[in-house]
Coordinates of C-alpha atoms in Angstrom, one line a residue:
M1 CA 0.0 0.1 0.2
M2 CA 1.4 3.5 -0.9
I3 CA 1.8 6.0 1.6
F4 CA 0.2 9.2 0.8
S5 CA 0.4 12.8 2.6
S6 CA -1.3 12.6 5.7
R7 CA -3.8 15.4 4.6
P8 CA -6.4 13.4 2.9
F9 CA -7.5 14.0 -0.5
R10 CA -11.2 14.9 -0.7
F11 CA -13.6 14.1 -3.4
L12 CA -17.3 14.9 -3.6
L13 CA -19.3 12.6 -5.8
G14 CA -21.7 14.6 -7.8
G15 CA -25.7 14.0 -7.0
A16 CA -26.4 11.6 -9.2
V17 CA -23.9 8.5 -9.8
V18 CA -24.2 6.6 -13.2
A19 CA -24.8 2.8 -12.4
A20 CA -24.4 -0.4 -14.4
A21 CA -26.8 -1.1 -17.1
A22 CA -30.1 -2.7 -15.9
V23 CA -30.0 -6.2 -15.4
T24 CA -32.8 -8.8 -16.3
G25 CA -36.0 -8.3 -14.3
G26 CA -35.2 -5.0 -13.5
G27 CA -32.1 -4.4 -11.7
V28 CA -30.1 -1.3 -11.2
A29 CA -31.6 1.8 -12.2
A30 CA -29.9 4.3 -14.5
E31 CA -29.4 6.6 -12.0
A32 CA -28.5 5.4 -8.5
P33 CA -31.0 7.7 -6.2
G34 CA -30.0 10.1 -3.1
T35 CA -27.2 11.8 -2.1
A36 CA -23.5 10.2 -2.6
P37 CA -21.1 10.4 0.1
V38 CA -17.9 12.6 0.1
V39 CA -14.6 10.5 -0.4
E40 CA -11.4 11.0 1.3
G41 CA -8.3 9.2 0.8
P42 CA -6.6 7.0 0.5
I43 CA -5.8 7.2 4.1
P44 CA -1.9 7.3 4.7
G45 CA -0.7 4.5 6.6
T46 CA 0.5 1.1 6.3
L47 CA 2.0 -2.1 8.1
P48 CA 3.9 -2.2 10.4
G49 CA 2.6 0.8 12.0
D50 CA 1.3 1.2 15.2
P51 CA -2.4 1.7 15.9
K52 CA -2.0 4.0 18.8
A53 CA 0.3 6.4 17.1
P54 CA -0.9 9.7 17.0
D55 CA 0.0 10.5 13.6
I56 CA -2.2 8.8 11.1
A57 CA 0.7 8.2 8.7
E58 CA 2.0 5.8 11.4
T59 CA -0.9 3.7 11.8
Y60 CA -2.3 1.0 9.6
P61 CA -5.8 -0.3 8.7
W62 CA -7.5 -2.9 11.1
M63 CA -7.2 -6.2 9.5
S64 CA -4.8 -5.3 7.2
T65 CA -3.8 -7.8 4.8
D66 CA -0.8 -8.3 2.4
V67 CA -2.2 -8.4 -0.9
A68 CA 0.7 -7.3 -3.1
S69 CA 1.7 -10.9 -3.6
K70 CA -1.2 -11.5 -5.5
G71 CA -1.1 -8.3 -7.7
Y72 CA -3.4 -6.4 -5.5
V73 CA -3.4 -3.0 -3.8
E74 CA -5.1 -2.3 -0.4
Q75 CA -6.3 1.2 0.5
E76 CA -8.5 2.8 2.9
F77 CA -11.3 5.7 2.7
Y78 CA -13.5 7.6 4.6
L79 CA -16.9 8.1 3.5
S80 CA -19.3 10.9 4.8
G81 CA -22.4 12.4 4.1
E82 CA -26.1 11.9 5.2
A83 CA -28.2 9.0 5.5
D84 CA -31.9 8.3 6.5
A85 CA -32.8 6.4 9.5
Y86 CA -34.7 3.1 9.3
S87 CA -36.2 0.7 11.5
T88 CA -36.0 -3.0 10.7
T89 CA -39.5 -2.8 9.6
G90 CA -38.8 -0.5 7.0
E91 CA -40.2 2.8 8.7
L92 CA -38.2 6.2 8.2
I93 CA -37.3 7.5 11.5
D94 CA -35.5 10.4 10.4
S95 CA -33.9 11.9 7.5
D96 CA -30.2 13.3 6.2
V97 CA -28.6 12.5 9.6
P98 CA -24.8 12.9 9.4
Y99 CA -22.4 10.2 9.4
R100 CA -18.7 9.1 9.0
T101 CA -17.6 5.6 8.1
R102 CA -14.6 4.1 6.7
V103 CA -14.4 1.4 3.7
I104 CA -11.6 -0.6 3.0
V105 CA -10.5 -1.6 -0.6
R106 CA -8.7 -4.6 -2.2
R107 CA -8.4 -4.4 -5.6
P108 CA -6.4 -5.3 -8.7
A109 CA -3.1 -3.4 -9.2
R110 CA -3.4 -3.5 -12.9
P111 CA -6.7 -2.9 -14.6
A112 CA -6.2 -5.4 -17.0
K113 CA -6.7 -8.0 -14.4
F114 CA -9.7 -6.5 -12.9
N115 CA -12.9 -8.6 -13.8
G116 CA -15.5 -5.6 -13.8
T117 CA -17.2 -6.9 -10.6
V118 CA -16.8 -5.7 -6.9
L119 CA -17.9 -7.7 -3.8
T120 CA -19.1 -4.9 -1.7
E121 CA -19.3 -6.9 2.0
W122 CA -21.2 -5.7 4.9
Q123 CA -18.3 -6.3 7.8
N124 CA -19.8 -8.7 10.3
V125 CA -19.5 -7.4 13.7
T126 CA -20.8 -10.5 15.9
A127 CA -17.6 -10.8 17.4
G128 CA -17.2 -7.1 18.5
Y129 CA -15.3 -6.1 15.5
D130 CA -15.3 -5.6 12.1
L131 CA -14.8 -9.0 10.5
D132 CA -13.6 -9.6 6.8
A133 CA -15.8 -12.9 7.0
L134 CA -16.3 -13.2 3.3
W135 CA -12.7 -12.1 2.4
T136 CA -11.1 -15.3 0.7
P137 CA -7.8 -14.2 -1.0
E138 CA -7.1 -16.8 -3.3
Q139 CA -10.5 -17.3 -5.0
I140 CA -11.0 -13.3 -4.9
T141 CA -7.8 -12.4 -6.8
R142 CA -7.7 -15.4 -8.9
A143 CA -10.8 -14.4 -10.3
G144 CA -9.9 -10.4 -10.6
Y145 CA -12.6 -9.2 -8.2
A146 CA -12.5 -6.0 -6.6
W147 CA -13.4 -6.2 -2.9
V148 CA -14.7 -3.5 -0.5
G149 CA -15.4 -3.8 3.1
V150 CA -18.2 -1.6 4.6
S151 CA -18.2 -0.4 8.3
A152 CA -21.8 0.2 8.5
Q153 CA -22.5 -0.7 12.4
R154 CA -22.1 1.0 15.3
V155 CA -20.3 -2.0 17.1
G156 CA -17.9 -2.1 14.7
V157 CA -17.2 1.6 14.3
D158 CA -16.5 1.8 18.1
H159 CA -14.0 -0.8 18.2
L160 CA -12.2 1.2 15.4
R161 CA -12.5 4.2 17.3
G162 CA -10.8 2.4 20.4
W163 CA -8.2 0.7 18.6
S164 CA -7.0 3.3 16.7
P165 CA -7.9 6.8 17.7
A166 CA -5.9 8.9 15.5
R167 CA -6.9 6.9 12.4
Y168 CA -10.9 6.3 13.4
G169 CA -11.5 8.6 16.2
G170 CA -13.9 10.8 13.9
L171 CA -16.0 7.9 12.5
D172 CA -19.7 7.9 13.7
V173 CA -22.7 5.9 12.4
T174 CA -24.9 6.6 15.2
G175 CA -25.9 10.6 14.4
G176 CA -23.9 11.8 17.6
G177 CA -25.4 9.0 19.9
R178 CA -29.0 9.8 18.3
F179 CA -29.2 6.3 16.5
T180 CA -27.4 3.3 18.6
T181 CA -29.3 0.2 16.8
D182 CA -27.8 0.9 13.4
Q183 CA -30.9 2.4 11.8
L184 CA -28.5 4.3 9.8
S185 CA -26.7 1.2 8.6
Y186 CA -29.0 0.4 5.5
E187 CA -28.1 3.5 4.0
V188 CA -24.5 3.8 4.7
F189 CA -24.0 0.4 3.2
A190 CA -26.0 1.7 0.1
Q191 CA -24.1 5.0 -0.3
A192 CA -21.0 3.0 -0.1
A193 CA -22.0 1.5 -3.4
K194 CA -22.8 4.6 -4.8
A195 CA -19.3 5.6 -4.1
I196 CA -18.0 2.5 -5.6
R197 CA -20.1 3.2 -8.5
D198 CA -18.9 6.9 -9.2
S199 CA -17.5 7.1 -12.9
R200 CA -14.1 8.8 -11.8
G201 CA -13.3 5.5 -9.9
T202 CA -11.9 7.2 -6.8
V203 CA -12.6 4.2 -4.6
L204 CA -11.3 1.7 -6.9
G205 CA -8.5 3.9 -7.8
G206 CA -9.5 4.4 -11.3
L207 CA -10.9 1.1 -12.0
K208 CA -14.8 1.2 -13.7
A209 CA -16.9 -1.0 -11.6
R210 CA -19.5 -2.9 -14.4
K211 CA -21.3 -4.7 -11.3
V212 CA -21.5 -4.0 -8.1
L213 CA -22.6 -7.0 -5.6
A214 CA -23.9 -6.9 -1.8
I215 CA -22.7 -9.6 0.1
G216 CA -22.7 -10.5 3.8
A217 CA -22.0 -13.5 6.3
S218 CA -24.2 -14.4 9.0
Q219 CA -25.6 -11.4 10.8
S220 CA -24.5 -9.3 7.9
A221 CA -26.9 -11.5 5.9
A222 CA -29.7 -10.7 8.2
R223 CA -29.0 -6.7 8.1
M224 CA -29.0 -7.2 4.0
T225 CA -32.3 -9.0 4.6
V226 CA -33.9 -6.2 6.2
Y227 CA -32.5 -3.9 3.8
Y228 CA -33.8 -6.1 0.8
D229 CA -37.3 -6.7 2.2
A230 CA -37.9 -3.6 3.8
V231 CA -35.8 -0.4 2.9
L232 CA -34.8 -1.4 -0.9
P233 CA -38.5 -1.0 -1.9
K234 CA -38.8 2.6 -0.6
T235 CA -35.1 3.8 -1.8
G236 CA -33.8 2.3 -4.8
A237 CA -31.5 0.1 -6.4
V238 CA -27.6 0.4 -6.2
F239 CA -26.6 -3.2 -6.2
D240 CA -27.1 -5.5 -8.9
A241 CA -27.5 -8.5 -6.9
F242 CA -27.2 -10.2 -3.5
A243 CA -25.4 -12.9 -1.9
N244 CA -26.5 -13.7 1.7
I245 CA -24.1 -16.3 3.0
V246 CA -24.6 -18.5 6.1
G247 CA -27.4 -16.3 7.1
P248 CA -31.2 -15.2 6.1
A249 CA -32.3 -14.4 2.7
P250 CA -35.2 -12.1 1.7
A251 CA -38.8 -13.1 1.6
R252 CA -39.6 -10.6 -0.9
K253 CA -39.3 -11.4 -4.5
G254 CA -37.6 -8.4 -6.0
A255 CA -35.7 -7.4 -9.1
E256 CA -32.1 -8.0 -7.9
P257 CA -31.5 -11.6 -8.0
V258 CA -30.3 -13.3 -4.3
F259 CA -28.2 -15.8 -3.6
Q260 CA -27.9 -17.8 -0.4
V261 CA -25.4 -20.1 0.4
L262 CA -25.7 -22.3 3.8
S263 CA -23.4 -24.3 5.7
E264 CA -24.7 -27.4 7.2
T265 CA -24.9 -25.7 10.7
D266 CA -27.3 -23.5 9.1
V267 CA -29.9 -25.9 7.9
R268 CA -31.8 -26.4 11.0
T269 CA -35.2 -27.5 9.3
P270 CA -36.5 -28.8 5.9
A271 CA -38.7 -25.7 5.6
R272 CA -37.2 -23.9 2.6
R273 CA -38.1 -20.7 0.3
P274 CA -37.9 -22.5 -3.0
D275 CA -35.9 -21.6 -6.1
D276 CA -37.3 -19.1 -8.5
D277 CA -36.3 -16.9 -11.4
V278 CA -34.5 -14.5 -8.8
F279 CA -33.7 -16.5 -5.9
R280 CA -31.2 -19.6 -5.2
R281 CA -30.5 -21.5 -2.1
W282 CA -27.6 -23.8 -1.7
E283 CA -27.1 -26.2 1.1
V284 CA -23.2 -27.8 1.6
A285 CA -23.1 -31.0 3.3
G286 CA -20.5 -31.2 5.9
T287 CA -19.5 -27.3 6.2
A288 CA -19.7 -25.2 9.4
H289 CA -20.9 -21.7 9.7
S290 CA -17.3 -20.6 10.6
G291 CA -15.1 -23.4 9.3
W292 CA -11.2 -24.0 9.5
H293 CA -10.4 -22.2 6.4
G294 CA -11.3 -18.8 8.1
Q295 CA -10.2 -19.3 11.4
N296 CA -6.9 -20.7 9.9
Y297 CA -6.6 -17.3 7.8
R298 CA -7.6 -14.4 10.2
A299 CA -5.9 -16.3 13.6
P300 CA -2.3 -14.5 12.7
I301 CA -4.3 -11.3 11.6
L302 CA -6.2 -11.2 15.0
E303 CA -3.1 -12.1 16.8
R304 CA -1.2 -9.0 15.7
D305 CA -4.2 -6.5 15.8
L306 CA -5.9 -8.0 19.4
G307 CA -2.7 -9.1 20.8
A308 CA -4.2 -12.7 20.5
A309 CA -6.4 -14.7 18.4
P310 CA -9.9 -16.0 20.2
A311 CA -9.5 -19.6 21.7
Y312 CA -12.3 -22.0 22.4
E313 CA -13.3 -25.1 24.6
C314 CA -15.8 -27.2 22.4
A315 CA -17.5 -30.4 23.1
R316 CA -16.2 -31.8 20.2
P317 CA -13.0 -31.1 18.3
P318 CA -14.0 -27.7 16.4
F319 CA -13.7 -26.1 12.6
S320 CA -14.9 -28.7 9.8
R321 CA -12.4 -28.4 7.0
I322 CA -15.1 -28.8 4.1
P323 CA -14.1 -26.0 2.0
L324 CA -17.5 -23.6 2.2
H325 CA -15.6 -20.8 0.4
H326 CA -15.4 -23.2 -2.7
V327 CA -19.2 -23.4 -3.2
I328 CA -19.4 -19.5 -2.5
A329 CA -16.7 -18.7 -5.2
A330 CA -18.9 -20.5 -7.6
S331 CA -21.7 -18.6 -6.5
Y332 CA -20.3 -15.4 -7.0
D333 CA -19.6 -16.6 -10.6
H334 CA -23.2 -17.4 -11.1
L335 CA -24.8 -14.2 -9.4
V336 CA -22.8 -12.2 -12.0
R337 CA -23.9 -14.1 -14.8
W338 CA -27.4 -14.1 -13.6
T339 CA -27.3 -10.3 -13.7
N340 CA -26.9 -10.8 -17.6
G341 CA -29.9 -13.4 -17.8
A342 CA -28.4 -16.7 -17.3
R343 CA -29.8 -18.4 -14.4
P344 CA -27.7 -20.6 -12.1
P345 CA -28.6 -24.2 -11.2
S346 CA -30.5 -25.2 -8.4
A347 CA -28.8 -27.6 -5.7
P348 CA -30.3 -31.0 -3.8
P349 CA -31.1 -29.9 -0.3
L350 CA -29.7 -31.7 3.0
E351 CA -32.0 -34.5 4.1
F352 CA -34.0 -34.8 7.0
N353 CA -35.3 -37.9 8.9
A354 CA -39.0 -38.1 9.7
D355 CA -38.3 -36.7 13.0
G356 CA -36.7 -33.6 11.9
T357 CA -33.1 -34.7 12.7
K358 CA -30.7 -34.6 9.8
A359 CA -30.4 -37.8 8.0
R360 CA -26.7 -39.1 8.3
D361 CA -25.0 -42.4 6.8
G362 CA -22.9 -44.9 8.9
L363 CA -20.0 -42.5 9.1
G364 CA -21.8 -39.5 10.7
L365 CA -22.0 -37.4 7.6
A366 CA -25.1 -35.6 6.5
R367 CA -26.8 -36.9 3.5
G368 CA -28.0 -34.7 0.5
G369 CA -26.9 -31.2 -0.2
I370 CA -23.8 -30.2 -2.5
R371 CA -21.3 -32.9 -1.6
L372 CA -17.7 -31.6 -2.5
S373 CA -14.8 -34.3 -2.9
Q374 CA -14.0 -34.0 0.9
M375 CA -17.3 -35.5 1.7
E376 CA -17.3 -38.1 -1.1
A377 CA -13.8 -39.1 -0.6
P378 CA -13.7 -38.6 3.5
I379 CA -10.6 -38.7 5.2
A380 CA -12.6 -37.3 8.3
L381 CA -15.9 -36.7 10.4
N382 CA -16.8 -33.3 9.2
T383 CA -20.0 -31.9 10.3
G384 CA -21.8 -28.5 10.9
D385 CA -22.8 -29.5 14.3
N386 CA -20.7 -28.9 17.8
S387 CA -21.6 -27.4 21.3
G388 CA -19.7 -25.9 23.9
E389 CA -18.8 -22.3 24.9
T390 CA -19.7 -18.9 23.3
F391 CA -19.4 -19.5 19.3
C392 CA -18.6 -23.4 19.3
V393 CA -22.1 -24.3 18.0
L394 CA -21.1 -22.4 14.9
F395 CA -17.8 -24.3 14.3
G396 CA -18.9 -27.6 13.6
T397 CA -16.9 -30.8 13.6
H398 CA -13.5 -32.0 12.5
I399 CA -12.2 -35.6 13.7
P400 CA -9.7 -37.5 11.7
F401 CA -10.6 -41.0 10.6
E402 CA -8.4 -43.9 12.3
K403 CA -6.0 -45.5 9.8
S404 CA -8.1 -48.6 10.1
R405 CA -11.2 -46.6 8.7
L406 CA -8.8 -45.0 6.3
D407 CA -7.9 -48.5 5.2
E408 CA -11.2 -49.7 4.9
L409 CA -12.5 -46.6 2.7
H410 CA -9.3 -46.0 0.6
P411 CA -7.4 -49.3 0.1
T412 CA -5.1 -47.6 -2.2
H413 CA -3.9 -44.2 -2.8
G414 CA -5.0 -44.2 -6.6
R415 CA -8.5 -45.2 -5.7
Y416 CA -8.5 -42.4 -2.9
V417 CA -7.5 -39.7 -5.7
A418 CA -9.6 -41.2 -8.3
A419 CA -12.5 -40.7 -5.9
V420 CA -11.4 -37.1 -5.3
V421 CA -11.3 -36.6 -9.0
K422 CA -14.7 -38.1 -9.8
A423 CA -16.5 -36.0 -7.2
D424 CA -14.9 -32.7 -8.4
K425 CA -15.4 -33.6 -12.0
D426 CA -19.3 -34.0 -11.1
N427 CA -19.3 -30.7 -9.2
V428 CA -17.4 -28.6 -11.8
R429 CA -20.0 -30.0 -14.4
A430 CA -22.9 -29.1 -12.4
G431 CA -21.7 -25.8 -11.3
Y432 CA -21.0 -25.9 -7.8
L433 CA -17.3 -25.9 -8.0
L434 CA -14.8 -23.8 -9.9
P435 CA -12.1 -25.8 -11.8
A436 CA -9.5 -24.1 -10.4
D437 CA -10.6 -25.1 -6.9
A438 CA -10.7 -28.8 -8.5
R439 CA -7.4 -28.7 -9.6
Q440 CA -6.0 -27.5 -6.1
N441 CA -8.1 -30.7 -4.6
L442 CA -6.3 -32.8 -7.0
R443 CA -3.0 -31.5 -5.9
D444 CA -3.9 -32.0 -2.2
A445 CA -4.7 -35.3 -2.8
A446 CA -2.0 -36.9 -4.7
A447 CA 0.4 -35.3 -2.0
S448 CA -1.5 -37.0 0.6
D449 CA -0.5 -40.3 2.6
V450 CA -4.2 -41.5 2.1
G451 CA -4.1 -45.2 0.8
K452 CA -0.3 -45.3 1.0
R453 CA 1.0 -48.7 3.2

């Protein structure tokens, strides 16, 4: 990340922001409605830095990550303006309330690498701080997406203010303490999209966004559901489509497509909203609401920024290793094509017993759903279930099989690798897995000792 003068550049994005072309079934209007925010930045400061330094240039962004090795640039901006306040049922509470927040941007350094789509993530604050829950560097950078994390909620902003007073002390999404239950969050999130769509490309470093997707995980998906169902009909479209991940999805049938991807943890009953021309729901067997991949990636970053990564005592060994993020990556690609009229495939649901419990096979693995090769050629018990303190219920389970069980399931190494290849080919053909992730699965399987004597 480049270091700029400690005096940020300021840009006022003019009243009407040119949006992407309308999508099939309505989609984004020719002009994004409402007032666009003031954009300041890029904000100076980079790693290693000191969050408590009094000079902004000596600090760095919260959860900053190395993206240069991926051919990407990380930059942070302040957004400020006026937002309307809404209740969770969509009632307008107040208008033109001042706010000031930040967005963190990770984008291709070279325009030629940008695929034209921006993944705009509503930062998750369940843990008490902004979390890049859906930042998966391998898949996002490989495809050439730009990713923008938006601090829309009070909890996240309050943590930022305390973590680095010089960098974030001026942020406020409560209207000076008048709106403390995130009544401004819906418009703050929408205004971030308006800044992304600005024809000058300030937030994107000159890149031009053709598609802007709203993405959010867990509680952020719940906030996006309120936005889609109750607020969006009263404001106007600024996003081309929505990805609601491991959380609720809208009940309203709107113009913008909605893709819901759920882990095994999140599927509690067989009751589901059926797929239609603007809605898809995928359920992924064996995966956890918060699995090993995300925990492993974030641990060193949280240790750096918090002093220690969280530790948990769960009833069973936590963190399923079935790669839910592989399916999420495939859903993004489908969602982009969907905005151009190509509907994605449906997927089989997880199966339930007559008594309402999840159906499982003799190994304890869930039946039904999208079945990645790590489920179809299993080397461990991976489920979406667990219990214990705090967030353990979200982590699922990972228990490696004993050697005797592995030998029974995979008598030879060649047969194990062949089983992985077959499952991945089936999933790529069905549209649930991207070829690049299938190739990585093959490399991992070939390098393993499974089936070797």
